[in-house]
């Protein structure tokens, strides 16, 4: 095995065959991740990884060479284990491998591809479900709550794997000498109530009222209605932003906005929001679309997008209040209005 899974891992799955299939699938994903991590580490020495292929993926995003290669690597390795169906953010439909396999995998093979050329952390996100026999789409058209395992690899200064099987979150790190994933933290817990948020602020003119109000109040710091100085961090790779939040708390927001095609934000429910939400909740945090829990939401399109807010429970709850109670905190009082005393 390429990963030393903890004894506890997937202990809540009573079916021994299913558990064995799951562990071999995770091992295959780890082998794929090592190959992808090697490619990322080559950077400029591997010609054209950040080059645009000239194609768009199923979501209309520009495809980079590394997106395509990562997808091919994962496909090759998942065909060696009992995986019936594979859905990829890079592809339109579902791949069928071994129709009798009990496992189905959804993946974003290379998350954060706009950062490929910039030597910034990128990753692979995955979500594992029990196969609905003979039904490729139905194996994925279900609530995120039904995931067996959700997690992501980060290719950064360290190559790490953060995942959950529904009984807490574990962090594994790739030992570059043995080329194995070793358990580094058996119980990842999210710090509560850190006043730090991440959002692509260049979209602020498109934001809807609740998000606009919330961010304005964060920026007002101790002089505003939240009475706290907020810090801001935005990497632009979901895996890296999620990793940071898991290690030091805070909040991530990719809301829907007024741009055409961004009514539900940018991130995909199946490939990104479901697995990250599973991890965040299991680490003690929350994940919503602004007000409703992500893992409760149904899915009827493989590439469905969803507004995504996650992080420390208290902070996520605060954002929900801005959505559910428009007059929340009375912060639109004259002092904070567009022509108020505290506006420049
Ligand atoms: O979905 C891909 C992704 O790169 C995420 O990793 C990241 O959070 C987001 O898009 C960044 O979007 P933007 O380019 O709007 O900052």
Tab-separated table of C-alpha atoms and ligand atoms in Angstrom:
chain	number	residue	atom	x	y	z
A	1	UNK	CA	0.000	0.000	0.000
A	2	UNK	CA	1.098	3.542	-0.734
A	3	UNK	CA	-0.794	4.863	2.267
A	4	UNK	CA	-0.641	3.739	5.870
A	5	UNK	CA	-4.337	4.134	6.679
A	6	UNK	CA	-5.089	4.581	10.354
A	7	UNK	CA	-6.797	1.703	12.160
A	8	UNK	CA	-9.787	3.926	12.732
A	9	UNK	CA	-10.214	4.875	9.093
A	10	UNK	CA	-13.596	3.804	7.669
A	11	UNK	CA	-14.255	1.867	10.900
A	12	UNK	CA	-17.873	2.966	10.586
A	13	UNK	CA	-18.321	0.934	7.357
A	14	UNK	CA	-19.451	-2.514	8.543
A	15	UNK	CA	-19.361	-4.285	5.150
A	16	UNK	CA	-15.849	-5.784	4.906
A	17	UNK	CA	-15.872	-6.118	1.085
A	18	UNK	CA	-16.985	-2.541	0.632
A	19	UNK	CA	-14.337	-1.349	3.062
A	20	UNK	CA	-11.615	-3.319	1.240
A	21	UNK	CA	-12.734	-1.855	-2.123
A	22	UNK	CA	-12.700	1.602	-0.577
A	23	UNK	CA	-9.183	1.212	0.819
A	24	UNK	CA	-7.796	-0.041	-2.515
A	25	UNK	CA	-9.489	2.915	-4.270
A	26	UNK	CA	-7.854	5.358	-1.860
A	27	UNK	CA	-4.534	3.655	-2.457
A	28	UNK	CA	-5.002	4.063	-6.237
A	29	UNK	CA	-5.807	7.752	-5.723
A	30	UNK	CA	-2.623	8.113	-3.645
A	31	UNK	CA	-0.520	6.569	-6.428
A	32	UNK	CA	-2.168	8.971	-8.883
A	33	UNK	CA	-1.498	11.889	-6.540
A	34	UNK	CA	2.201	11.004	-6.318
A	35	UNK	CA	2.434	11.024	-10.121
A	36	UNK	CA	0.609	14.351	-10.330
A	37	UNK	CA	2.717	15.794	-7.526
A	38	UNK	CA	5.884	14.735	-9.397
A	39	UNK	CA	4.623	16.517	-12.496
A	40	UNK	CA	3.805	19.660	-10.507
A	41	UNK	CA	7.271	19.597	-8.911
A	42	UNK	CA	8.889	19.588	-12.340
A	43	UNK	CA	7.232	22.932	-13.004
A	44	UNK	CA	8.967	24.747	-15.848
A	45	UNK	CA	11.127	21.667	-16.544
A	46	UNK	CA	8.083	19.754	-17.764
A	47	UNK	CA	7.255	21.647	-20.874
A	48	UNK	CA	3.922	23.359	-21.125
A	49	UNK	CA	2.032	22.010	-18.096
A	50	UNK	CA	0.319	25.356	-17.710
A	51	UNK	CA	-0.257	25.628	-21.446
A	52	UNK	CA	-3.795	26.082	-22.588
A	53	UNK	CA	-4.961	23.073	-24.615
A	54	UNK	CA	-7.290	25.189	-26.703
A	55	UNK	CA	-10.271	23.266	-25.310
A	56	UNK	CA	-12.771	24.064	-22.598
A	57	UNK	CA	-13.810	21.519	-19.991
A	58	UNK	CA	-17.424	20.511	-19.395
A	59	UNK	CA	-17.894	23.625	-17.221
A	60	UNK	CA	-16.642	26.030	-19.838
A	61	UNK	CA	-13.299	26.616	-18.060
A	62	UNK	CA	-10.145	26.866	-20.136
A	63	UNK	CA	-8.356	23.524	-19.957
A	64	UNK	CA	-4.628	23.403	-19.177
A	65	UNK	CA	-2.295	20.576	-20.145
A	66	UNK	CA	-1.896	19.544	-16.481
A	67	UNK	CA	-5.712	19.313	-16.080
A	68	UNK	CA	-5.842	16.814	-18.912
A	69	UNK	CA	-2.799	14.814	-17.813
A	70	UNK	CA	-4.051	14.592	-14.215
A	71	UNK	CA	-7.413	13.292	-15.418
A	72	UNK	CA	-5.675	10.635	-17.548
A	73	UNK	CA	-3.477	9.533	-14.613
A	74	UNK	CA	-6.474	9.150	-12.297
A	75	UNK	CA	-8.441	7.235	-14.933
A	76	UNK	CA	-5.572	4.838	-15.553
A	77	UNK	CA	-5.202	4.043	-11.848
A	78	UNK	CA	-8.895	3.782	-11.013
A	79	UNK	CA	-9.289	1.138	-13.721
A	80	UNK	CA	-7.109	-1.185	-11.618
A	81	UNK	CA	-9.472	-1.182	-8.616
A	82	UNK	CA	-13.183	-2.019	-8.165
A	83	UNK	CA	-14.499	1.306	-9.433
A	84	UNK	CA	-17.683	1.126	-11.498
A	85	UNK	CA	-18.114	4.787	-12.409
A	86	UNK	CA	-15.835	7.809	-12.595
A	87	UNK	CA	-17.102	11.367	-13.043
A	88	UNK	CA	-14.529	14.079	-13.703
A	89	UNK	CA	-14.827	17.831	-13.695
A	90	UNK	CA	-12.847	17.713	-16.929
A	91	UNK	CA	-15.367	15.531	-18.749
A	92	UNK	CA	-18.958	15.837	-19.859
A	93	UNK	CA	-20.357	12.450	-18.818
A	94	UNK	CA	-19.630	9.463	-16.571
A	95	UNK	CA	-16.920	6.877	-17.438
A	96	UNK	CA	-17.793	3.225	-16.832
A	97	UNK	CA	-14.858	1.027	-15.709
A	98	UNK	CA	-15.865	-2.192	-13.877
A	99	UNK	CA	-19.698	-2.197	-13.800
A	100	UNK	CA	-19.732	-4.681	-10.910
A	101	UNK	CA	-17.477	-2.454	-8.758
A	102	UNK	CA	-19.065	-1.232	-5.517
A	103	UNK	CA	-17.255	2.124	-5.668
A	104	UNK	CA	-17.906	5.272	-7.718
A	105	UNK	CA	-15.518	8.229	-7.713
A	106	UNK	CA	-16.049	11.897	-8.622
A	107	UNK	CA	-12.947	14.084	-8.916
A	108	UNK	CA	-11.613	17.469	-9.779
A	109	UNK	CA	-8.281	16.117	-11.063
A	110	UNK	CA	-6.422	19.426	-10.819
A	111	UNK	CA	-7.976	22.131	-8.690
A	112	UNK	CA	-6.596	25.668	-8.894
A	113	UNK	CA	-5.204	25.307	-12.387
A	114	UNK	CA	-4.890	29.091	-12.804
A	115	UNK	CA	-2.014	28.773	-10.294
A	116	UNK	CA	-0.051	26.093	-12.204
A	117	UNK	CA	2.576	28.451	-13.581
A	118	UNK	CA	2.894	30.500	-10.411
A	119	UNK	CA	4.392	27.854	-8.081
A	120	UNK	CA	1.405	28.134	-5.740
A	121	UNK	CA	-0.339	25.139	-4.110
A	122	UNK	CA	-2.824	23.249	-6.266
A	123	UNK	CA	-4.507	19.893	-5.694
A	124	UNK	CA	-6.873	17.027	-6.488
A	125	UNK	CA	-10.315	16.810	-4.875
A	126	UNK	CA	-12.289	13.569	-4.706
A	127	UNK	CA	-15.547	12.179	-3.483
A	128	UNK	CA	-16.357	8.482	-3.104
A	129	UNK	CA	-19.846	6.960	-3.172
A	130	UNK	CA	-21.247	3.454	-3.085
A	131	UNK	CA	-22.257	2.508	-6.634
A	132	UNK	CA	-25.927	2.371	-7.542
A	133	UNK	CA	-25.713	-0.777	-9.629
A	134	UNK	CA	-26.230	-0.256	-13.367
A	135	UNK	CA	-26.878	3.490	-12.889
A	136	UNK	CA	-23.908	5.716	-13.737
A	137	UNK	CA	-25.607	9.092	-13.185
A	138	UNK	CA	-27.681	7.952	-10.201
A	139	UNK	CA	-24.450	6.906	-8.504
A	140	UNK	CA	-23.639	10.640	-8.279
A	141	UNK	CA	-27.060	12.329	-8.279
A	142	UNK	CA	-27.448	12.198	-4.516
A	143	UNK	CA	-26.935	14.366	-1.497
A	144	UNK	CA	-23.332	15.008	-0.390
A	145	UNK	CA	-24.378	13.509	2.919
A	146	UNK	CA	-24.190	10.085	1.226
A	147	UNK	CA	-20.447	10.216	0.523
A	148	UNK	CA	-18.422	7.320	1.896
A	149	UNK	CA	-15.228	9.346	1.788
A	150	UNK	CA	-14.447	12.919	0.792
A	151	UNK	CA	-11.064	14.585	0.673
A	152	UNK	CA	-8.333	16.347	-1.216
A	153	UNK	CA	-4.626	16.249	-1.955
A	154	UNK	CA	-2.566	19.437	-1.840
A	155	UNK	CA	0.538	19.758	-4.008
A	156	UNK	CA	2.428	22.511	-2.236
A	157	UNK	CA	5.556	22.821	-0.112
A	158	UNK	CA	4.292	19.498	1.286
A	159	UNK	CA	2.096	16.981	-0.510
A	160	UNK	CA	-0.741	16.201	1.857
A	161	UNK	CA	-3.990	14.275	1.881
A	162	UNK	CA	-6.841	15.477	4.078
A	163	UNK	CA	-9.870	13.182	4.171
A	164	UNK	CA	-12.812	11.868	6.118
A	165	UNK	CA	-14.872	8.702	6.101
A	166	UNK	CA	-17.462	10.296	8.374
A	167	UNK	CA	-15.655	9.787	11.660
A	168	UNK	CA	-13.332	12.773	12.028
A	169	UNK	CA	-10.696	14.116	9.677
A	170	UNK	CA	-7.207	12.725	9.173
A	171	UNK	CA	-4.209	14.389	7.575
A	172	UNK	CA	-1.579	12.300	5.804
A	173	UNK	CA	1.698	13.663	4.432
A	174	UNK	CA	3.757	12.205	1.598
A	175	UNK	CA	7.159	11.098	2.845
A	176	UNK	CA	9.394	11.964	-0.128
A	177	UNK	CA	11.926	9.265	0.824
A	178	UNK	CA	9.619	6.257	1.136
A	179	UNK	CA	7.062	7.728	-1.303
A	180	UNK	CA	4.266	6.734	1.051
A	181	UNK	CA	1.502	8.714	2.697
A	182	UNK	CA	1.960	8.662	6.466
A	183	UNK	CA	-0.606	9.708	9.067
A	184	UNK	CA	0.512	13.103	10.386
A	185	UNK	CA	-2.587	14.279	12.266
A	186	UNK	CA	-5.239	11.750	13.315
A	187	UNK	CA	-7.741	14.386	14.448
A	188	UNK	CA	-7.821	17.605	12.433
A	189	UNK	CA	-9.982	20.168	14.263
A	190	UNK	CA	-10.984	23.568	13.020
A	191	UNK	CA	-10.204	26.555	15.219
A	192	UNK	CA	-13.395	28.395	16.209
A	193	UNK	CA	-14.171	31.953	15.404
A	194	UNK	CA	-10.971	33.183	13.827
A	195	UNK	CA	-11.653	36.572	12.248
A	196	UNK	CA	-10.162	35.897	8.840
A	197	UNK	CA	-11.976	35.598	5.529
A	198	UNK	CA	-11.129	34.716	1.945
A	199	UNK	CA	-13.112	35.948	-1.043
A	200	UNK	CA	-12.245	37.121	-4.546
A	201	UNK	CA	-12.801	40.808	-3.809
A	202	UNK	CA	-12.369	41.783	-7.453
A	203	UNK	CA	-15.971	40.598	-7.903
A	204	UNK	CA	-17.320	42.959	-5.226
A	205	UNK	CA	-19.243	45.119	-7.676
A	206	UNK	CA	-21.266	42.030	-8.675
A	207	UNK	CA	-22.054	40.806	-5.155
A	208	UNK	CA	-25.591	40.714	-3.844
A	209	UNK	CA	-26.618	42.655	-0.731
A	210	UNK	CA	-26.033	40.038	2.001
A	211	UNK	CA	-22.430	39.357	0.981
A	212	UNK	CA	-21.719	42.999	0.268
A	213	UNK	CA	-22.999	43.970	3.723
A	214	UNK	CA	-21.077	41.211	5.469
A	215	UNK	CA	-17.750	42.040	3.825
A	216	UNK	CA	-18.268	45.763	4.423
A	217	UNK	CA	-18.796	44.996	8.096
A	218	UNK	CA	-15.653	42.809	8.215
A	219	UNK	CA	-13.668	45.627	6.632
A	220	UNK	CA	-15.000	48.137	9.131
A	221	UNK	CA	-13.155	46.153	11.829
A	222	UNK	CA	-13.485	47.186	15.453
A	223	UNK	CA	-15.103	50.450	14.383
A	224	UNK	CA	-17.954	48.529	12.686
A	225	UNK	CA	-20.913	46.491	13.891
A	226	UNK	CA	-18.927	43.225	14.174
A	227	UNK	CA	-16.496	44.876	16.618
A	228	UNK	CA	-13.565	42.805	15.357
A	229	UNK	CA	-10.624	43.394	13.078
A	230	UNK	CA	-10.744	40.884	10.247
A	231	UNK	CA	-7.752	39.720	8.250
A	232	UNK	CA	-8.041	38.622	4.605
A	233	UNK	CA	-6.342	35.697	2.802
A	234	UNK	CA	-7.146	34.424	-0.716
A	235	UNK	CA	-4.956	31.906	-2.544
A	236	UNK	CA	-7.315	31.200	-5.427
A	237	UNK	CA	-6.883	27.406	-5.166
A	238	UNK	CA	-9.758	25.921	-3.197
A	239	UNK	CA	-7.560	23.134	-1.775
A	240	UNK	CA	-5.037	25.635	-0.412
A	241	UNK	CA	-7.703	27.938	1.024
A	242	UNK	CA	-9.445	24.934	2.639
A	243	UNK	CA	-6.142	23.673	4.069
A	244	UNK	CA	-5.407	27.041	5.627
A	245	UNK	CA	-8.865	27.233	7.180
A	246	UNK	CA	-8.482	23.725	8.591
A	247	UNK	CA	-5.216	24.638	10.223
A	248	UNK	CA	-6.032	28.098	11.557
A	249	UNK	CA	-9.746	28.736	11.172
A	250	UNK	CA	-11.590	31.476	9.327
A	251	UNK	CA	-14.057	31.662	6.508
A	252	UNK	CA	-14.125	31.015	2.740
A	253	UNK	CA	-16.736	32.545	0.461
A	254	UNK	CA	-17.467	32.029	-3.232
A	255	UNK	CA	-20.980	33.439	-3.418
A	256	UNK	CA	-23.321	33.660	-6.369
A	257	UNK	CA	-23.171	37.084	-7.962
A	258	UNK	CA	-24.716	39.242	-10.647
A	259	UNK	CA	-22.479	38.093	-13.515
A	260	UNK	CA	-24.053	35.983	-16.212
A	261	UNK	CA	-23.281	32.352	-15.439
A	262	UNK	CA	-22.250	33.138	-11.848
A	263	UNK	CA	-25.740	33.145	-10.302
A	264	UNK	CA	-24.604	30.098	-8.273
A	265	UNK	CA	-20.998	31.134	-7.955
A	266	UNK	CA	-18.122	29.307	-9.564
A	267	UNK	CA	-17.601	26.090	-7.620
A	268	UNK	CA	-19.158	22.741	-8.481
A	269	UNK	CA	-21.275	20.883	-5.977
A	270	UNK	CA	-20.187	17.353	-6.917
A	271	UNK	CA	-16.480	17.890	-7.517
A	272	UNK	CA	-15.639	20.647	-5.037
A	273	UNK	CA	-18.313	21.690	-2.541
A	274	UNK	CA	-19.482	18.215	-1.438
A	275	UNK	CA	-16.079	16.723	-0.558
A	276	UNK	CA	-14.742	19.930	1.012
A	277	UNK	CA	-17.968	20.338	3.042
A	278	UNK	CA	-17.731	16.746	4.281
A	279	UNK	CA	-14.179	17.390	5.522
A	280	UNK	CA	-15.015	20.775	7.050
A	281	UNK	CA	-18.056	19.477	8.945
A	282	UNK	CA	-16.163	16.462	10.214
A	283	UNK	CA	-13.438	18.802	11.494
A	284	UNK	CA	-16.052	20.734	13.483
A	285	UNK	CA	-16.873	23.518	11.014
A	286	UNK	CA	-19.871	24.302	8.786
A	287	UNK	CA	-20.486	24.584	5.051
A	288	UNK	CA	-23.487	26.255	3.431
A	289	UNK	CA	-24.612	28.015	0.273
A	290	UNK	CA	-24.895	31.159	2.398
A	291	UNK	CA	-27.804	29.882	4.433
A	292	UNK	CA	-28.537	26.200	3.721
A	293	UNK	CA	-26.293	23.221	4.443
A	294	UNK	CA	-24.403	22.002	1.341
A	295	UNK	CA	-24.510	18.293	2.245
A	296	UNK	CA	-28.340	18.330	2.327
A	297	UNK	CA	-28.680	19.565	-1.225
A	298	UNK	CA	-29.750	17.297	-4.050
A	299	UNK	CA	-27.937	17.106	-7.366
A	300	UNK	CA	-29.361	16.639	-10.832
A	301	UNK	CA	-26.522	17.816	-13.053
A	302	UNK	CA	-22.948	16.526	-12.817
A	303	UNK	CA	-21.566	20.031	-13.301
A	304	UNK	CA	-24.053	21.928	-11.106
A	305	UNK	CA	-22.582	24.989	-9.365
A	306	UNK	CA	-23.393	26.120	-5.869
A	307	UNK	CA	-22.626	29.261	-3.839
A	308	UNK	CA	-20.122	28.116	-1.238
A	309	UNK	CA	-19.416	29.438	2.261
A	310	UNK	CA	-17.445	27.362	4.745
A	311	UNK	CA	-15.240	27.586	7.801
A	312	UNK	CA	-15.601	28.101	11.535
A	313	UNK	CA	-19.173	27.406	12.674
A	314	UNK	CA	-19.744	30.809	14.264
A	315	UNK	CA	-18.522	32.690	11.206
A	316	UNK	CA	-20.653	30.624	8.818
A	317	UNK	CA	-23.671	31.217	11.074
A	318	UNK	CA	-22.940	34.943	10.977
A	319	UNK	CA	-23.021	34.926	7.151
A	320	UNK	CA	-26.347	33.042	7.263
A	321	UNK	CA	-27.815	35.797	9.427
A	322	UNK	CA	-26.948	38.366	6.757
A	323	UNK	CA	-28.842	36.204	4.243
A	324	UNK	CA	-31.830	35.319	6.380
A	325	UNK	CA	-32.358	38.671	8.101
A	326	UNK	CA	-31.638	41.509	5.679
A	327	UNK	CA	-31.654	44.147	8.434
A	328	UNK	CA	-29.219	42.137	10.549
A	329	UNK	CA	-27.294	44.185	13.135
A	330	UNK	CA	-28.808	47.366	11.846
A	331	UNK	CA	-25.418	47.922	10.293
A	332	UNK	CA	-26.859	49.885	7.445
A	333	UNK	CA	-27.322	52.740	9.891
A	334	UNK	CA	-26.237	56.128	8.551
A	335	UNK	CA	-22.679	55.813	9.844
A	336	UNK	CA	-22.037	52.889	7.473
A	337	UNK	CA	-24.206	53.943	4.603
A	338	UNK	CA	-22.536	54.884	1.311
A	339	UNK	CA	-22.391	58.518	2.368
A	340	UNK	CA	-21.840	57.884	6.071
A	341	UNK	CA	-19.109	59.034	8.399
A	342	UNK	CA	-17.089	55.831	8.150
A	343	UNK	CA	-17.099	55.645	4.369
A	344	UNK	CA	-14.322	57.211	2.373
B	1	LIG	O1	-12.698	26.010	-9.425
B	1	LIG	C1	-11.403	26.320	-9.605
B	1	LIG	C2	-10.852	27.420	-8.749
B	1	LIG	O2	-9.558	27.662	-9.204
B	1	LIG	C3	-10.851	27.161	-7.238
B	1	LIG	O3	-9.768	26.364	-6.857
B	1	LIG	C4	-10.771	28.547	-6.664
B	1	LIG	O4	-11.300	28.648	-5.366
B	1	LIG	C5	-11.558	29.351	-7.652
B	1	LIG	O5	-11.614	28.622	-8.865
B	1	LIG	C6	-10.915	30.678	-7.909
B	1	LIG	O6	-11.762	31.447	-8.657
B	1	LIG	P1	-11.356	32.934	-9.127
B	1	LIG	O7	-10.550	32.721	-10.353
B	1	LIG	O8	-12.638	33.627	-9.373
B	1	LIG	O9	-10.547	33.559	-8.040
